[in-house]
Amino acid sequence: MSYWSNTLLYLSQGARTSVLVMFTTLVLSIPLSILFAYLKFMKLPMISSALHIYTWLIRGTPLLLQLYFTMYGLPLILPIRFSRITVGIITFAINYTAYLTEIFLSGFQSVSKGQWEASTSLGVSKFDTLLSIVLPQATAMVLPTLANETITLIKDTSLLAAIAIGELLRNAREIVSRDLRIDALILAAGIYLMFTYGILIVFQQIKRRFMWLT
C-alpha cells in the first residue's frame, strides 16, 4: 500500500474511535443530565446537595485528570479493571453529564412557572408535564449550547491519547513520528473541521424542528 493509503486508513481508524466515544458519551450523558437537571430543579434537599457537589467537583477539575484517575487511580482503590476504551467512555460520560446537567437546568428555569402551574391545575403529573411541555421547550432553548458542547466533545476525544487509546490525533502523531512528515496532522485537522461542520449541520436541522417552540 502507498503512503497515502496507509495514512488515510490509519487516520480513519482513529476517527472511528473518536466518533464512537463521542456518540456513546452523548447517548449516556443526555438522558442522565436531563434526569439530574430535573432533580436539581425540583430542589429536593439531599439529592440537590449531592448533585451540586457532583457537578462542582467534575466541572472544577480537568478532564485529563479524571481520565488518569479512572485509568490508574481507581484500580488502586477498588478491585475493578476496565478496558481502556471503557475507561474513556465512562470518564467522558461522567464529565459531560455534569456539564449538560447545568445546561438543561438553565433550560428548565427558562420555562415560565405558569406552565407548570397550569398543568398542575389540570391534573397533569409533574413528570408528564416535564416530558410533554417543559422538556421540548427547554431543549429548544439550549440547542446552541448543546451544539457547542458536542463540538468540544469531539475535540476532547484527543485526550484519550493520554491513556494510550488510538484516536484520531494520536494516530496522526504516530504517523508524523514514523515518517517525519506533517501531512497526517494536516489531514487530521481537516477531519476535525469536517466533524465540526457536520455537527453544526445536524444541530441546525434539529433547531428547525424545534423552531415553533422558541
PDB file of C-alpha atoms in Angstrom:
ATOM      1  CA  MET A   1       0.000   0.000   0.000  1.00  0.00           C
ATOM      2  CA  SER A   2       1.130   3.549  -0.702  1.00  0.00           C
ATOM      3  CA  TYR A   3       1.989   6.132   1.932  1.00  0.00           C
ATOM      4  CA  TRP A   4      -1.308   7.943   1.374  1.00  0.00           C
ATOM      5  CA  SER A   5      -3.379   4.774   1.553  1.00  0.00           C
ATOM      6  CA  ASN A   6      -1.702   3.749   4.801  1.00  0.00           C
ATOM      7  CA  THR A   7      -2.088   7.238   6.242  1.00  0.00           C
ATOM      8  CA  LEU A   8      -5.765   7.563   5.377  1.00  0.00           C
ATOM      9  CA  LEU A   9      -6.527   4.066   6.661  1.00  0.00           C
ATOM     10  CA  TYR A  10      -4.799   4.667   9.989  1.00  0.00           C
ATOM     11  CA  LEU A  11      -6.422   8.083  10.424  1.00  0.00           C
ATOM     12  CA  SER A  12      -9.844   6.647   9.600  1.00  0.00           C
ATOM     13  CA  GLN A  13      -9.362   4.029  12.316  1.00  0.00           C
ATOM     14  CA  GLY A  14      -8.586   6.775  14.810  1.00  0.00           C
ATOM     15  CA  ALA A  15     -11.508   8.871  13.580  1.00  0.00           C
ATOM     16  CA  ARG A  16     -13.886   5.942  14.111  1.00  0.00           C
ATOM     17  CA  THR A  17     -12.710   5.651  17.701  1.00  0.00           C
ATOM     18  CA  SER A  18     -13.232   9.385  18.260  1.00  0.00           C
ATOM     19  CA  VAL A  19     -16.757   9.247  16.816  1.00  0.00           C
ATOM     20  CA  LEU A  20     -17.585   6.109  18.822  1.00  0.00           C
ATOM     21  CA  VAL A  21     -16.613   7.804  22.074  1.00  0.00           C
ATOM     22  CA  MET A  22     -18.494  10.973  21.129  1.00  0.00           C
ATOM     23  CA  PHE A  23     -21.754   9.182  20.277  1.00  0.00           C
ATOM     24  CA  THR A  24     -21.599   6.827  23.249  1.00  0.00           C
ATOM     25  CA  THR A  25     -20.922   9.751  25.570  1.00  0.00           C
ATOM     26  CA  LEU A  26     -23.934  11.645  24.217  1.00  0.00           C
ATOM     27  CA  VAL A  27     -26.205   8.595  24.443  1.00  0.00           C
ATOM     28  CA  LEU A  28     -25.236   8.092  28.086  1.00  0.00           C
ATOM     29  CA  SER A  29     -24.927  11.681  29.267  1.00  0.00           C
ATOM     30  CA  ILE A  30     -28.005  13.335  27.730  1.00  0.00           C
ATOM     31  CA  PRO A  31     -30.645  11.169  29.494  1.00  0.00           C
ATOM     32  CA  LEU A  32     -28.700  11.289  32.768  1.00  0.00           C
ATOM     33  CA  SER A  33     -28.239  15.048  32.588  1.00  0.00           C
ATOM     34  CA  ILE A  34     -31.951  15.601  31.919  1.00  0.00           C
ATOM     35  CA  LEU A  35     -32.795  13.477  34.971  1.00  0.00           C
ATOM     36  CA  PHE A  36     -30.225  15.239  37.163  1.00  0.00           C
ATOM     37  CA  ALA A  37     -31.332  18.668  35.943  1.00  0.00           C
ATOM     38  CA  TYR A  38     -34.938  17.815  36.776  1.00  0.00           C
ATOM     39  CA  LEU A  39     -33.962  16.632  40.267  1.00  0.00           C
ATOM     40  CA  LYS A  40     -31.981  19.828  40.844  1.00  0.00           C
ATOM     41  CA  PHE A  41     -34.855  21.896  39.501  1.00  0.00           C
ATOM     42  CA  MET A  42     -37.264  20.254  41.956  1.00  0.00           C
ATOM     43  CA  LYS A  43     -34.878  21.282  44.790  1.00  0.00           C
ATOM     44  CA  LEU A  44     -35.100  18.051  46.752  1.00  0.00           C
ATOM     45  CA  PRO A  45     -32.751  18.804  49.694  1.00  0.00           C
ATOM     46  CA  MET A  46     -30.453  15.759  49.901  1.00  0.00           C
ATOM     47  CA  ILE A  47     -30.477  14.953  46.194  1.00  0.00           C
ATOM     48  CA  SER A  48     -29.893  18.559  45.122  1.00  0.00           C
ATOM     49  CA  SER A  49     -26.946  18.860  47.504  1.00  0.00           C
ATOM     50  CA  ALA A  50     -25.391  15.627  46.226  1.00  0.00           C
ATOM     51  CA  LEU A  51     -25.824  16.714  42.610  1.00  0.00           C
ATOM     52  CA  HIS A  52     -24.388  20.146  43.382  1.00  0.00           C
ATOM     53  CA  ILE A  53     -21.260  18.528  44.836  1.00  0.00           C
ATOM     54  CA  TYR A  54     -21.014  16.207  41.817  1.00  0.00           C
ATOM     55  CA  THR A  55     -21.266  18.975  39.221  1.00  0.00           C
ATOM     56  CA  TRP A  56     -18.935  21.240  41.211  1.00  0.00           C
ATOM     57  CA  LEU A  57     -16.310  18.506  41.536  1.00  0.00           C
ATOM     58  CA  ILE A  58     -16.403  17.398  37.902  1.00  0.00           C
ATOM     59  CA  ARG A  59     -16.576  20.881  36.382  1.00  0.00           C
ATOM     60  CA  GLY A  60     -13.834  22.110  38.689  1.00  0.00           C
ATOM     61  CA  THR A  61     -11.232  19.509  37.708  1.00  0.00           C
ATOM     62  CA  PRO A  62      -9.606  18.831  34.316  1.00  0.00           C
ATOM     63  CA  LEU A  63     -10.970  16.043  32.151  1.00  0.00           C
ATOM     64  CA  LEU A  64      -7.407  14.785  31.700  1.00  0.00           C
ATOM     65  CA  LEU A  65      -7.019  14.370  35.461  1.00  0.00           C
ATOM     66  CA  GLN A  66     -10.315  12.469  35.558  1.00  0.00           C
ATOM     67  CA  LEU A  67      -9.056  10.137  32.833  1.00  0.00           C
ATOM     68  CA  TYR A  68      -5.854   9.462  34.747  1.00  0.00           C
ATOM     69  CA  PHE A  69      -7.786   8.858  37.969  1.00  0.00           C
ATOM     70  CA  THR A  70     -10.221   6.387  36.380  1.00  0.00           C
ATOM     71  CA  MET A  71      -7.474   4.586  34.465  1.00  0.00           C
ATOM     72  CA  TYR A  72      -4.701   4.435  37.042  1.00  0.00           C
ATOM     73  CA  GLY A  73      -6.069   5.609  40.402  1.00  0.00           C
ATOM     74  CA  LEU A  74      -9.388   3.783  40.680  1.00  0.00           C
ATOM     75  CA  PRO A  75      -7.872   0.270  40.349  1.00  0.00           C
ATOM     76  CA  LEU A  76      -5.689   1.081  43.374  1.00  0.00           C
ATOM     77  CA  ILE A  77      -8.816   1.743  45.448  1.00  0.00           C
ATOM     78  CA  LEU A  78     -11.290  -0.811  44.075  1.00  0.00           C
ATOM     79  CA  PRO A  79     -10.639  -4.311  42.669  1.00  0.00           C
ATOM     80  CA  ILE A  80     -12.006  -3.461  39.230  1.00  0.00           C
ATOM     81  CA  ARG A  81     -10.424  -3.378  35.798  1.00  0.00           C
ATOM     82  CA  PHE A  82     -11.857  -1.896  32.627  1.00  0.00           C
ATOM     83  CA  SER A  83     -10.546  -1.826  29.079  1.00  0.00           C
ATOM     84  CA  ARG A  84      -9.005   1.469  28.032  1.00  0.00           C
ATOM     85  CA  ILE A  85     -11.883   2.364  25.728  1.00  0.00           C
ATOM     86  CA  THR A  86     -14.385   1.612  28.507  1.00  0.00           C
ATOM     87  CA  VAL A  87     -12.439   3.863  30.871  1.00  0.00           C
ATOM     88  CA  GLY A  88     -12.544   6.617  28.268  1.00  0.00           C
ATOM     89  CA  ILE A  89     -16.282   6.312  27.691  1.00  0.00           C
ATOM     90  CA  ILE A  90     -17.113   6.149  31.419  1.00  0.00           C
ATOM     91  CA  THR A  91     -14.955   9.173  32.205  1.00  0.00           C
ATOM     92  CA  PHE A  92     -16.317  11.229  29.317  1.00  0.00           C
ATOM     93  CA  ALA A  93     -19.897  10.323  30.232  1.00  0.00           C
ATOM     94  CA  ILE A  94     -19.379  11.357  33.858  1.00  0.00           C
ATOM     95  CA  ASN A  95     -17.706  14.595  32.794  1.00  0.00           C
ATOM     96  CA  TYR A  96     -20.229  15.648  30.160  1.00  0.00           C
ATOM     97  CA  THR A  97     -23.207  14.650  32.287  1.00  0.00           C
ATOM     98  CA  ALA A  98     -22.083  17.274  34.806  1.00  0.00           C
ATOM     99  CA  TYR A  99     -21.862  20.000  32.169  1.00  0.00           C
ATOM    100  CA  LEU A 100     -25.089  19.043  30.409  1.00  0.00           C
ATOM    101  CA  THR A 101     -26.922  18.906  33.739  1.00  0.00           C
ATOM    102  CA  GLU A 102     -26.274  22.614  34.241  1.00  0.00           C
ATOM    103  CA  ILE A 103     -27.237  23.339  30.643  1.00  0.00           C
ATOM    104  CA  PHE A 104     -30.590  21.553  30.893  1.00  0.00           C
ATOM    105  CA  LEU A 105     -31.183  23.096  34.319  1.00  0.00           C
ATOM    106  CA  SER A 106     -30.889  26.552  32.768  1.00  0.00           C
ATOM    107  CA  GLY A 107     -33.345  25.409  30.106  1.00  0.00           C
ATOM    108  CA  PHE A 108     -35.877  24.261  32.705  1.00  0.00           C
ATOM    109  CA  GLN A 109     -35.502  27.553  34.545  1.00  0.00           C
ATOM    110  CA  SER A 110     -36.199  29.481  31.334  1.00  0.00           C
ATOM    111  CA  VAL A 111     -39.683  27.934  31.024  1.00  0.00           C
ATOM    112  CA  SER A 112     -42.255  30.071  32.816  1.00  0.00           C
ATOM    113  CA  LYS A 113     -43.580  28.732  36.116  1.00  0.00           C
ATOM    114  CA  GLY A 114     -47.077  29.475  34.867  1.00  0.00           C
ATOM    115  CA  GLN A 115     -46.901  26.477  32.559  1.00  0.00           C
ATOM    116  CA  TRP A 116     -46.044  24.178  35.468  1.00  0.00           C
ATOM    117  CA  GLU A 117     -48.896  25.675  37.496  1.00  0.00           C
ATOM    118  CA  ALA A 118     -51.387  25.401  34.634  1.00  0.00           C
ATOM    119  CA  SER A 119     -50.539  21.737  34.108  1.00  0.00           C
ATOM    120  CA  THR A 120     -50.881  21.024  37.830  1.00  0.00           C
ATOM    121  CA  SER A 121     -54.288  22.709  37.928  1.00  0.00           C
ATOM    122  CA  LEU A 122     -55.403  20.458  35.060  1.00  0.00           C
ATOM    123  CA  GLY A 123     -54.338  17.369  36.983  1.00  0.00           C
ATOM    124  CA  VAL A 124     -51.284  16.598  34.851  1.00  0.00           C
ATOM    125  CA  SER A 125     -48.463  14.977  36.829  1.00  0.00           C
ATOM    126  CA  LYS A 126     -45.150  16.796  37.147  1.00  0.00           C
ATOM    127  CA  PHE A 127     -43.389  14.026  35.242  1.00  0.00           C
ATOM    128  CA  ASP A 128     -45.842  14.214  32.324  1.00  0.00           C
ATOM    129  CA  THR A 129     -45.555  17.998  32.362  1.00  0.00           C
ATOM    130  CA  LEU A 130     -41.789  17.672  32.150  1.00  0.00           C
ATOM    131  CA  LEU A 131     -41.857  15.267  29.210  1.00  0.00           C
ATOM    132  CA  SER A 132     -44.616  16.811  27.115  1.00  0.00           C
ATOM    133  CA  ILE A 133     -44.407  20.541  27.875  1.00  0.00           C
ATOM    134  CA  VAL A 134     -41.243  21.652  29.644  1.00  0.00           C
ATOM    135  CA  LEU A 135     -38.541  19.421  28.152  1.00  0.00           C
ATOM    136  CA  PRO A 136     -39.280  20.266  24.478  1.00  0.00           C
ATOM    137  CA  GLN A 137     -39.168  23.998  25.253  1.00  0.00           C
ATOM    138  CA  ALA A 138     -36.057  23.685  27.421  1.00  0.00           C
ATOM    139  CA  THR A 139     -34.308  21.668  24.719  1.00  0.00           C
ATOM    140  CA  ALA A 140     -35.146  24.289  22.105  1.00  0.00           C
ATOM    141  CA  MET A 141     -33.657  26.968  24.362  1.00  0.00           C
ATOM    142  CA  VAL A 142     -30.356  25.149  24.953  1.00  0.00           C
ATOM    143  CA  LEU A 143     -29.739  23.722  21.466  1.00  0.00           C
ATOM    144  CA  PRO A 144     -26.987  26.254  20.585  1.00  0.00           C
ATOM    145  CA  THR A 145     -25.171  25.430  23.817  1.00  0.00           C
ATOM    146  CA  LEU A 146     -25.589  21.700  23.195  1.00  0.00           C
ATOM    147  CA  ALA A 147     -24.082  22.147  19.742  1.00  0.00           C
ATOM    148  CA  ASN A 148     -21.050  23.899  21.235  1.00  0.00           C
ATOM    149  CA  GLU A 149     -20.648  21.164  23.854  1.00  0.00           C
ATOM    150  CA  THR A 150     -20.793  18.474  21.171  1.00  0.00           C
ATOM    151  CA  ILE A 151     -18.092  20.244  19.169  1.00  0.00           C
ATOM    152  CA  THR A 152     -15.983  20.482  22.317  1.00  0.00           C
ATOM    153  CA  LEU A 153     -16.615  16.785  22.936  1.00  0.00           C
ATOM    154  CA  ILE A 154     -15.314  15.604  19.569  1.00  0.00           C
ATOM    155  CA  LYS A 155     -12.179  17.695  20.086  1.00  0.00           C
ATOM    156  CA  ASP A 156     -11.785  16.471  23.671  1.00  0.00           C
ATOM    157  CA  THR A 157     -11.531  12.898  22.399  1.00  0.00           C
ATOM    158  CA  SER A 158      -7.919  13.776  21.568  1.00  0.00           C
ATOM    159  CA  LEU A 159      -7.273  13.479  25.321  1.00  0.00           C
ATOM    160  CA  LEU A 160      -7.810   9.725  25.025  1.00  0.00           C
ATOM    161  CA  ALA A 161      -4.241   9.526  23.763  1.00  0.00           C
ATOM    162  CA  ALA A 162      -3.174  10.091  27.380  1.00  0.00           C
ATOM    163  CA  ILE A 163      -4.382   6.577  28.240  1.00  0.00           C
ATOM    164  CA  ALA A 164      -2.989   5.051  25.032  1.00  0.00           C
ATOM    165  CA  ILE A 165      -6.200   4.896  23.002  1.00  0.00           C
ATOM    166  CA  GLY A 166      -5.674   5.171  19.261  1.00  0.00           C
ATOM    167  CA  GLU A 167      -7.941   8.107  18.492  1.00  0.00           C
ATOM    168  CA  LEU A 168      -7.536  10.461  15.543  1.00  0.00           C
ATOM    169  CA  LEU A 169      -4.827  12.798  16.846  1.00  0.00           C
ATOM    170  CA  ARG A 170      -2.754  10.028  18.441  1.00  0.00           C
ATOM    171  CA  ASN A 171      -2.711   8.094  15.191  1.00  0.00           C
ATOM    172  CA  ALA A 172      -1.714  11.250  13.308  1.00  0.00           C
ATOM    173  CA  ARG A 173       1.163  11.880  15.718  1.00  0.00           C
ATOM    174  CA  GLU A 174       2.386   8.304  15.295  1.00  0.00           C
ATOM    175  CA  ILE A 175       2.485   8.743  11.523  1.00  0.00           C
ATOM    176  CA  VAL A 176       4.403  12.023  11.866  1.00  0.00           C
ATOM    177  CA  SER A 177       6.916  10.421  14.248  1.00  0.00           C
ATOM    178  CA  ARG A 178       7.371   7.439  11.942  1.00  0.00           C
ATOM    179  CA  ASP A 179       7.625   9.213   8.592  1.00  0.00           C
ATOM    180  CA  LEU A 180       8.809  12.687   9.632  1.00  0.00           C
ATOM    181  CA  ARG A 181       6.093  14.316   7.515  1.00  0.00           C
ATOM    182  CA  ILE A 182       3.340  16.669   8.674  1.00  0.00           C
ATOM    183  CA  ASP A 183       0.733  15.518   6.147  1.00  0.00           C
ATOM    184  CA  ALA A 184      -1.057  13.415   8.762  1.00  0.00           C
ATOM    185  CA  LEU A 185      -1.508  16.396  11.086  1.00  0.00           C
ATOM    186  CA  ILE A 186      -2.947  18.488   8.265  1.00  0.00           C
ATOM    187  CA  LEU A 187      -5.325  15.678   7.331  1.00  0.00           C
ATOM    188  CA  ALA A 188      -6.327  15.243  10.984  1.00  0.00           C
ATOM    189  CA  ALA A 189      -7.089  18.964  11.199  1.00  0.00           C
ATOM    190  CA  GLY A 190      -9.260  18.651   8.102  1.00  0.00           C
ATOM    191  CA  ILE A 191     -11.137  15.703   9.610  1.00  0.00           C
ATOM    192  CA  TYR A 192     -11.790  17.617  12.842  1.00  0.00           C
ATOM    193  CA  LEU A 193     -13.099  20.545  10.796  1.00  0.00           C
ATOM    194  CA  MET A 194     -15.406  18.203   8.874  1.00  0.00           C
ATOM    195  CA  PHE A 195     -16.678  16.784  12.159  1.00  0.00           C
ATOM    196  CA  THR A 196     -17.322  20.297  13.442  1.00  0.00           C
ATOM    197  CA  TYR A 197     -19.146  21.299  10.277  1.00  0.00           C
ATOM    198  CA  GLY A 198     -21.205  18.107  10.345  1.00  0.00           C
ATOM    199  CA  ILE A 199     -22.227  18.692  13.963  1.00  0.00           C
ATOM    200  CA  LEU A 200     -23.330  22.246  13.146  1.00  0.00           C
ATOM    201  CA  ILE A 201     -25.425  20.999  10.212  1.00  0.00           C
ATOM    202  CA  VAL A 202     -27.089  18.330  12.365  1.00  0.00           C
ATOM    203  CA  PHE A 203     -27.971  20.829  15.083  1.00  0.00           C
ATOM    204  CA  GLN A 204     -29.292  23.310  12.531  1.00  0.00           C
ATOM    205  CA  GLN A 205     -31.683  20.610  11.304  1.00  0.00           C
ATOM    206  CA  ILE A 206     -32.725  19.807  14.871  1.00  0.00           C
ATOM    207  CA  LYS A 207     -33.245  23.509  15.576  1.00  0.00           C
ATOM    208  CA  ARG A 208     -35.645  23.793  12.633  1.00  0.00           C
ATOM    209  CA  ARG A 209     -37.779  21.039  14.138  1.00  0.00           C
ATOM    210  CA  PHE A 210     -37.891  22.898  17.460  1.00  0.00           C
ATOM    211  CA  MET A 211     -38.333  26.366  15.939  1.00  0.00           C
ATOM    212  CA  TRP A 212     -42.060  26.519  16.724  1.00  0.00           C
ATOM    213  CA  LEU A 213     -41.253  26.220  20.440  1.00  0.00           C
ATOM    214  CA  THR A 214     -38.936  29.240  20.675  1.00  0.00           C
TER     215      THR A 214
END
